[in-house]
Amino acid sequence: MAARRRVLPVRTPGGLSLRLDVRAVLVGLLLLALALAAGIVLIGSGDYPMTPAEVVGTLTGGGTAGQEFIVRDLRLPRVLVGLLVGAAFGIAGAVFQTVSRNPLGSPDVLGFGQGSAVGALTVIVYFQGGPFAVAAGAVVGGVVTGAAIFLLAWKRGIHGYRFVLVGIGAAAMLYALVLYLMTKANIVEATRATIWMTGSLNGRGWDQVWPLAAVCAVLVPLVLCYGRPLRMLEMGDDAAYALGVRVDRVRGIALPAAVLLVASATAAAGPISFVALTAPQLVRRLTRSPGPNPLPSALMGAALLVAADWSAQRLFGADQLPVGVLTGVLGGGYLLWLLATERRAGRV
């Protein structure tokens, strides 16, 4: 017999009654602490090492001029980009897996990263655009890909496996287009494109922090507001309709928001693989709670990406291994394990 879940009733000042899952809240607080701790440790890593106490002191205005420059101008933007990108991938992955009702329904599996790569490479190869133009191309490519996959998968609603199959087919076609664009590039453009496609936090500054922070400030609260309706969608459209959920409206708001989060995160750091796939799955196992768990998924994504970047620096040096390589290796292994688990359960 399964243990009863501890649920805490809460009444807001406006008279709204809420029920908080105690385990999910504790997991969320733990992930928040881990993400912040990993960020502080990452700020202190590098050619000029700093202790966590020195990092915190510098962030609060107690450091030397040299420490202020290293922390605020060089390392803090990189860490903030990592936290924001990880959070965007984590919450977007939770939305996609919930809407598709499939643990494989992740943006990097469904082709959204490849779509952003096509947009960025088009700008690099044909227009020799600067960093801002490349980022804009990545956003446009991701949004167009999301709209195309959604339209192709729509048939009196979105069925989970049809959505996944259309996305996998689109990913294969877009990857072929990426290879074609690479053949059209000269040596300088090909090198630049390869570095961008690897996915990295190296050299990220405040120019990447502020646009991504603005996008997350708008879209993350929007997705969080639809947490309960998204949970109802996992039971199927008919059950969700019976519970009063406006299914088409929920999909029409949550999916575009997730697509924009993925496109913006990819524009800021490149197509970093498997964070969107693993973060929601790990959160489900920790919270033992159904539904998308959007906020814990965002915190898990942030913690995973910053921890992966710190691990890459510690193992291979600050600029030798982009974080996208490490997440790809670890995430690929997790995907194989997930496929084997789904096969044993008879769902694949």
CSV table of C-alpha atoms in Angstrom, one decimal:
chain,number,residue,atom,x,y,z
A,1,MET,CA,0.0,0.0,0.0
A,2,ALA,CA,1.4,3.3,-1.1
A,3,ALA,CA,2.3,5.8,1.6
A,4,ARG,CA,0.0,8.8,1.9
A,5,ARG,CA,1.4,12.1,0.5
A,6,ARG,CA,1.7,15.0,3.0
A,7,VAL,CA,-0.3,17.9,1.6
A,8,LEU,CA,-0.4,21.3,3.4
A,9,PRO,CA,-3.5,23.4,2.9
A,10,VAL,CA,-2.7,27.1,2.5
A,11,ARG,CA,-5.1,30.1,2.3
A,12,THR,CA,-3.9,33.2,0.6
A,13,PRO,CA,-4.9,36.8,1.7
A,14,GLY,CA,-7.2,37.0,-1.2
A,15,GLY,CA,-9.2,33.9,0.0
A,16,LEU,CA,-7.7,31.5,-2.5
A,17,SER,CA,-7.2,28.0,-1.1
A,18,LEU,CA,-4.1,26.1,-2.2
A,19,ARG,CA,-2.7,22.6,-1.4
A,20,LEU,CA,1.1,22.3,-1.2
A,21,ASP,CA,2.8,19.0,-1.6
A,22,VAL,CA,5.3,19.0,1.3
A,23,ARG,CA,7.8,16.7,-0.4
A,24,ALA,CA,7.7,18.7,-3.7
A,25,VAL,CA,8.3,22.0,-1.7
A,26,LEU,CA,11.2,20.5,0.1
A,27,VAL,CA,12.7,19.1,-3.1
A,28,GLY,CA,12.3,22.5,-4.7
A,29,LEU,CA,14.1,24.3,-1.8
A,30,LEU,CA,16.9,21.7,-1.9
A,31,LEU,CA,17.3,22.2,-5.7
A,32,LEU,CA,17.3,26.0,-5.2
A,33,ALA,CA,20.0,25.7,-2.6
A,34,LEU,CA,22.1,23.4,-4.8
A,35,ALA,CA,21.8,25.7,-7.8
A,36,LEU,CA,22.9,28.7,-5.8
A,37,ALA,CA,25.7,26.8,-4.2
A,38,ALA,CA,26.9,25.4,-7.5
A,39,GLY,CA,26.8,29.0,-8.9
A,40,ILE,CA,29.0,30.3,-6.1
A,41,VAL,CA,31.5,27.5,-6.5
A,42,LEU,CA,31.6,28.0,-10.3
A,43,ILE,CA,32.2,31.8,-9.8
A,44,GLY,CA,35.2,30.9,-7.6
A,45,SER,CA,36.7,28.4,-10.1
A,46,GLY,CA,39.2,29.4,-12.8
A,47,ASP,CA,42.8,30.6,-13.2
A,48,TYR,CA,42.2,33.0,-10.2
A,49,PRO,CA,40.5,30.7,-7.6
A,50,MET,CA,38.4,32.2,-4.9
A,51,THR,CA,36.8,30.6,-1.8
A,52,PRO,CA,33.0,30.6,-1.5
A,53,ALA,CA,33.3,33.1,1.4
A,54,GLU,CA,35.4,35.5,-0.9
A,55,VAL,CA,32.8,35.1,-3.7
A,56,VAL,CA,29.9,36.0,-1.4
A,57,GLY,CA,31.9,38.8,0.1
A,58,THR,CA,32.6,40.2,-3.3
A,59,LEU,CA,29.0,39.9,-4.4
A,60,THR,CA,27.9,41.9,-1.4
A,61,GLY,CA,30.4,44.6,-2.0
A,62,GLY,CA,33.3,43.5,0.3
A,63,GLY,CA,35.9,42.5,-2.3
A,64,THR,CA,39.0,44.1,-3.7
A,65,ALA,CA,38.9,46.0,-7.0
A,66,GLY,CA,40.5,43.0,-8.7
A,67,GLN,CA,38.0,40.6,-7.2
A,68,GLU,CA,35.1,42.9,-8.2
A,69,PHE,CA,36.3,42.8,-11.8
A,70,ILE,CA,36.8,39.1,-11.9
A,71,VAL,CA,33.4,38.3,-10.2
A,72,ARG,CA,31.1,40.9,-11.6
A,73,ASP,CA,32.5,41.4,-15.1
A,74,LEU,CA,33.9,38.0,-16.0
A,75,ARG,CA,32.4,35.2,-14.1
A,76,LEU,CA,29.0,36.3,-12.8
A,77,PRO,CA,27.4,36.8,-16.2
A,78,ARG,CA,28.5,33.3,-17.3
A,79,VAL,CA,26.9,31.7,-14.2
A,80,LEU,CA,23.7,33.7,-14.6
A,81,VAL,CA,23.4,32.6,-18.2
A,82,GLY,CA,23.9,29.0,-17.1
A,83,LEU,CA,21.2,29.3,-14.4
A,84,LEU,CA,18.8,31.0,-16.8
A,85,VAL,CA,19.4,28.6,-19.7
A,86,GLY,CA,19.1,25.5,-17.5
A,87,ALA,CA,15.9,26.8,-16.0
A,88,ALA,CA,14.4,27.6,-19.4
A,89,PHE,CA,15.3,24.1,-20.7
A,90,GLY,CA,14.0,22.4,-17.6
A,91,ILE,CA,10.6,24.1,-17.5
A,92,ALA,CA,10.2,23.8,-21.3
A,93,GLY,CA,11.0,20.1,-21.2
A,94,ALA,CA,8.4,19.6,-18.5
A,95,VAL,CA,5.8,21.3,-20.7
A,96,PHE,CA,6.6,19.2,-23.8
A,97,GLN,CA,6.7,15.9,-21.9
A,98,THR,CA,3.3,16.8,-20.3
A,99,VAL,CA,1.6,17.8,-23.5
A,100,SER,CA,2.9,14.8,-25.4
A,101,ARG,CA,2.3,12.5,-22.4
A,102,ASN,CA,5.6,10.9,-23.3
A,103,PRO,CA,9.0,11.0,-21.4
A,104,LEU,CA,10.7,11.3,-24.8
A,105,GLY,CA,8.9,14.5,-25.7
A,106,SER,CA,11.9,16.7,-25.2
A,107,PRO,CA,12.8,19.8,-27.3
A,108,ASP,CA,16.2,18.4,-28.2
A,109,VAL,CA,14.7,15.0,-29.3
A,110,LEU,CA,11.8,16.7,-31.2
A,111,GLY,CA,14.1,18.9,-33.3
A,112,PHE,CA,13.7,22.4,-31.7
A,113,GLY,CA,17.4,22.6,-31.1
A,114,GLN,CA,18.1,21.6,-34.7
A,115,GLY,CA,15.7,24.3,-35.9
A,116,SER,CA,17.5,26.9,-33.9
A,117,ALA,CA,20.8,25.7,-35.3
A,118,VAL,CA,19.5,26.0,-38.8
A,119,GLY,CA,18.4,29.6,-38.2
A,120,ALA,CA,21.8,30.5,-36.6
A,121,LEU,CA,23.8,28.8,-39.3
A,122,THR,CA,21.8,30.5,-42.0
A,123,VAL,CA,22.8,33.8,-40.5
A,124,ILE,CA,26.4,32.8,-40.1
A,125,VAL,CA,26.9,31.3,-43.6
A,126,TYR,CA,24.8,33.5,-45.8
A,127,PHE,CA,24.8,36.9,-44.0
A,128,GLN,CA,28.0,36.7,-41.9
A,129,GLY,CA,26.0,38.2,-39.0
A,130,GLY,CA,27.3,39.3,-35.7
A,131,PRO,CA,26.4,37.7,-32.3
A,132,PHE,CA,23.1,39.5,-32.1
A,133,ALA,CA,22.0,38.5,-35.6
A,134,VAL,CA,23.0,34.9,-34.9
A,135,ALA,CA,20.9,34.9,-31.7
A,136,ALA,CA,18.0,36.4,-33.6
A,137,GLY,CA,18.3,33.7,-36.3
A,138,ALA,CA,18.3,31.0,-33.6
A,139,VAL,CA,15.1,32.3,-32.1
A,140,VAL,CA,13.4,32.6,-35.5
A,141,GLY,CA,14.6,29.1,-36.4
A,142,GLY,CA,13.3,27.6,-33.2
A,143,VAL,CA,9.9,29.4,-33.4
A,144,VAL,CA,9.3,28.4,-37.0
A,145,THR,CA,10.3,24.8,-36.2
A,146,GLY,CA,7.9,24.7,-33.3
A,147,ALA,CA,5.0,26.1,-35.4
A,148,ALA,CA,5.7,23.5,-38.2
A,149,ILE,CA,5.8,20.5,-35.8
A,150,PHE,CA,2.7,21.6,-34.1
A,151,LEU,CA,0.8,22.0,-37.3
A,152,LEU,CA,2.0,18.7,-38.8
A,153,ALA,CA,1.1,16.8,-35.6
A,154,TRP,CA,-2.3,18.4,-35.2
A,155,LYS,CA,-5.3,16.1,-36.0
A,156,ARG,CA,-8.3,16.9,-33.8
A,157,GLY,CA,-5.8,17.6,-31.1
A,158,ILE,CA,-2.2,16.6,-30.2
A,159,HIS,CA,-1.6,12.9,-29.7
A,160,GLY,CA,1.6,12.1,-27.7
A,161,TYR,CA,3.2,9.6,-30.0
A,162,ARG,CA,2.2,11.4,-33.2
A,163,PHE,CA,3.8,14.6,-31.7
A,164,VAL,CA,7.0,12.7,-30.9
A,165,LEU,CA,7.2,10.9,-34.2
A,166,VAL,CA,6.7,14.2,-36.2
A,167,GLY,CA,9.3,15.8,-34.0
A,168,ILE,CA,11.9,13.0,-34.6
A,169,GLY,CA,11.3,13.2,-38.3
A,170,ALA,CA,11.7,17.0,-38.3
A,171,ALA,CA,14.9,16.6,-36.3
A,172,ALA,CA,16.4,14.3,-38.9
A,173,MET,CA,15.5,16.6,-41.7
A,174,LEU,CA,16.8,19.7,-39.9
A,175,TYR,CA,20.1,17.9,-39.0
A,176,ALA,CA,20.6,17.1,-42.7
A,177,LEU,CA,20.0,20.8,-43.4
A,178,VAL,CA,22.6,21.7,-40.8
A,179,LEU,CA,25.1,19.4,-42.6
A,180,TYR,CA,24.3,21.0,-45.9
A,181,LEU,CA,24.9,24.5,-44.5
A,182,MET,CA,28.2,23.4,-43.1
A,183,THR,CA,29.3,22.3,-46.6
A,184,LYS,CA,28.4,25.8,-48.0
A,185,ALA,CA,30.6,27.5,-45.3
A,186,ASN,CA,34.2,28.6,-45.7
A,187,ILE,CA,36.7,27.6,-43.1
A,188,VAL,CA,36.1,30.6,-40.9
A,189,GLU,CA,32.4,30.3,-41.0
A,190,ALA,CA,32.5,26.6,-40.4
A,191,THR,CA,34.7,27.0,-37.4
A,192,ARG,CA,32.4,29.6,-36.0
A,193,ALA,CA,29.3,27.5,-36.7
A,194,THR,CA,30.9,24.4,-35.0
A,195,ILE,CA,31.8,26.4,-31.9
A,196,TRP,CA,28.2,27.7,-31.6
A,197,MET,CA,26.6,24.3,-32.3
A,198,THR,CA,28.6,22.6,-29.5
A,199,GLY,CA,26.8,24.6,-26.8
A,200,SER,CA,29.0,26.5,-24.4
A,201,LEU,CA,28.9,29.1,-21.6
A,202,ASN,CA,32.4,30.4,-22.5
A,203,GLY,CA,32.6,34.1,-23.1
A,204,ARG,CA,29.0,34.8,-22.1
A,205,GLY,CA,28.5,38.3,-20.8
A,206,TRP,CA,25.8,40.7,-19.8
A,207,ASP,CA,24.6,41.1,-23.4
A,208,GLN,CA,23.3,37.5,-23.1
A,209,VAL,CA,22.0,37.8,-19.5
A,210,TRP,CA,19.6,40.7,-19.9
A,211,PRO,CA,17.5,39.5,-22.9
A,212,LEU,CA,17.3,36.0,-21.6
A,213,ALA,CA,16.3,37.3,-18.1
A,214,ALA,CA,13.6,39.4,-19.7
A,215,VAL,CA,12.2,36.4,-21.6
A,216,CYS,CA,12.2,34.2,-18.5
A,217,ALA,CA,10.7,36.9,-16.3
A,218,VAL,CA,7.6,36.9,-18.6
A,219,LEU,CA,7.3,33.3,-19.7
A,220,VAL,CA,8.3,31.3,-16.6
A,221,PRO,CA,5.5,32.8,-14.5
A,222,LEU,CA,3.1,32.3,-17.4
A,223,VAL,CA,3.9,28.6,-17.5
A,224,LEU,CA,3.7,28.3,-13.7
A,225,CYS,CA,0.2,29.7,-13.8
A,226,TYR,CA,-0.8,26.7,-16.0
A,227,GLY,CA,0.8,24.1,-13.8
A,228,ARG,CA,-2.6,22.6,-12.6
A,229,PRO,CA,-4.2,22.5,-16.1
A,230,LEU,CA,-1.1,20.9,-17.5
A,231,ARG,CA,-1.3,18.2,-14.8
A,232,MET,CA,-4.9,17.5,-15.9
A,233,LEU,CA,-3.8,17.1,-19.5
A,234,GLU,CA,-1.7,14.1,-18.6
A,235,MET,CA,-4.9,12.2,-17.9
A,236,GLY,CA,-6.1,12.7,-21.5
A,237,ASP,CA,-8.2,15.3,-23.3
A,238,ASP,CA,-11.5,13.8,-22.4
A,239,ALA,CA,-10.7,13.6,-18.7
A,240,ALA,CA,-9.3,17.2,-18.8
A,241,TYR,CA,-12.4,18.5,-20.5
A,242,ALA,CA,-14.6,16.8,-17.9
A,243,LEU,CA,-12.6,18.5,-15.1
A,244,GLY,CA,-13.2,21.9,-16.7
A,245,VAL,CA,-9.9,22.4,-18.4
A,246,ARG,CA,-9.9,24.3,-21.7
A,247,VAL,CA,-7.5,22.0,-23.4
A,248,ASP,CA,-6.9,23.9,-26.6
A,249,ARG,CA,-6.3,27.2,-24.7
A,250,VAL,CA,-3.8,25.5,-22.4
A,251,ARG,CA,-1.9,24.0,-25.3
A,252,GLY,CA,-2.1,27.2,-27.2
A,253,ILE,CA,-0.4,29.2,-24.4
A,254,ALA,CA,1.9,26.7,-22.8
A,255,LEU,CA,3.5,25.2,-26.0
A,256,PRO,CA,4.4,28.6,-27.6
A,257,ALA,CA,5.8,29.8,-24.3
A,258,ALA,CA,7.9,26.6,-24.1
A,259,VAL,CA,9.1,27.0,-27.7
A,260,LEU,CA,10.1,30.6,-27.0
A,261,LEU,CA,12.0,29.6,-23.9
A,262,VAL,CA,13.9,26.9,-25.8
A,263,ALA,CA,14.7,29.2,-28.7
A,264,SER,CA,15.9,32.0,-26.4
A,265,ALA,CA,18.0,29.7,-24.3
A,266,THR,CA,19.5,28.2,-27.4
A,267,ALA,CA,20.2,31.6,-28.8
A,268,ALA,CA,22.1,32.5,-25.6
A,269,ALA,CA,24.3,29.4,-25.2
A,270,GLY,CA,23.8,27.2,-28.2
A,271,PRO,CA,22.0,23.9,-28.5
A,272,ILE,CA,22.9,22.3,-25.1
A,273,SER,CA,21.6,18.8,-25.2
A,274,PHE,CA,19.5,16.7,-22.9
A,275,VAL,CA,19.0,19.1,-20.0
A,276,ALA,CA,15.3,19.5,-21.1
A,277,LEU,CA,15.0,15.7,-21.2
A,278,THR,CA,16.5,14.8,-17.9
A,279,ALA,CA,15.5,17.6,-15.6
A,280,PRO,CA,11.7,16.8,-15.5
A,281,GLN,CA,12.3,13.1,-15.2
A,282,LEU,CA,14.7,13.5,-12.3
A,283,VAL,CA,12.2,15.8,-10.6
A,284,ARG,CA,9.4,13.3,-10.9
A,285,ARG,CA,11.6,10.6,-9.3
A,286,LEU,CA,12.6,13.0,-6.4
A,287,THR,CA,9.1,14.5,-5.7
A,288,ARG,CA,7.2,11.3,-6.6
A,289,SER,CA,4.5,13.6,-7.8
A,290,PRO,CA,2.6,13.4,-11.1
A,291,GLY,CA,2.3,16.4,-13.5
A,292,PRO,CA,4.8,18.7,-15.0
A,293,ASN,CA,6.3,20.0,-11.7
A,294,PRO,CA,7.4,23.2,-13.6
A,295,LEU,CA,9.1,25.1,-10.9
A,296,PRO,CA,11.2,22.1,-9.5
A,297,SER,CA,12.0,21.2,-13.2
A,298,ALA,CA,13.3,24.7,-13.8
A,299,LEU,CA,15.4,24.6,-10.6
A,300,MET,CA,16.7,21.1,-11.5
A,301,GLY,CA,17.7,22.3,-15.0
A,302,ALA,CA,19.6,25.3,-13.5
A,303,ALA,CA,21.4,23.1,-11.0
A,304,LEU,CA,22.3,20.5,-13.6
A,305,LEU,CA,23.7,22.9,-16.1
A,306,VAL,CA,25.8,24.9,-13.6
A,307,ALA,CA,27.1,21.7,-12.0
A,308,ALA,CA,28.0,20.3,-15.5
A,309,ASP,CA,29.9,23.5,-16.4
A,310,TRP,CA,31.8,23.3,-13.1
A,311,SER,CA,32.6,19.6,-13.7
A,312,ALA,CA,33.8,20.4,-17.3
A,313,GLN,CA,36.1,23.1,-15.9
A,314,ARG,CA,37.5,20.9,-13.1
A,315,LEU,CA,38.1,17.9,-15.3
A,316,PHE,CA,39.4,19.6,-18.5
A,317,GLY,CA,40.1,23.3,-17.8
A,318,ALA,CA,38.1,26.4,-18.1
A,319,ASP,CA,37.9,26.6,-21.9
A,320,GLN,CA,38.8,23.1,-23.2
A,321,LEU,CA,35.5,21.3,-22.9
A,322,PRO,CA,32.2,23.1,-23.7
A,323,VAL,CA,29.4,22.2,-21.3
A,324,GLY,CA,27.3,20.9,-24.3
A,325,VAL,CA,29.7,18.1,-24.8
A,326,LEU,CA,29.4,16.9,-21.2
A,327,THR,CA,25.6,17.1,-21.1
A,328,GLY,CA,25.4,15.3,-24.4
A,329,VAL,CA,27.5,12.4,-23.1
A,330,LEU,CA,25.7,12.1,-19.8
A,331,GLY,CA,22.2,12.8,-21.3
A,332,GLY,CA,22.8,10.3,-24.1
A,333,GLY,CA,23.4,7.6,-21.5
A,334,TYR,CA,20.3,8.6,-19.6
A,335,LEU,CA,18.3,8.5,-22.8
A,336,LEU,CA,19.4,4.9,-23.4
A,337,TRP,CA,18.4,4.0,-19.9
A,338,LEU,CA,15.1,5.7,-20.3
A,339,LEU,CA,14.4,3.8,-23.5
A,340,ALA,CA,15.2,0.5,-21.9
A,341,THR,CA,13.0,1.3,-19.0
A,342,GLU,CA,10.1,2.3,-21.2
A,343,ARG,CA,10.6,-0.9,-23.3
A,344,ARG,CA,10.4,-3.1,-20.2
A,345,ALA,CA,7.3,-1.3,-19.1
A,346,GLY,CA,5.7,-2.0,-22.6
A,347,ARG,CA,5.3,1.7,-23.5
A,348,VAL,CA,7.8,1.6,-26.4
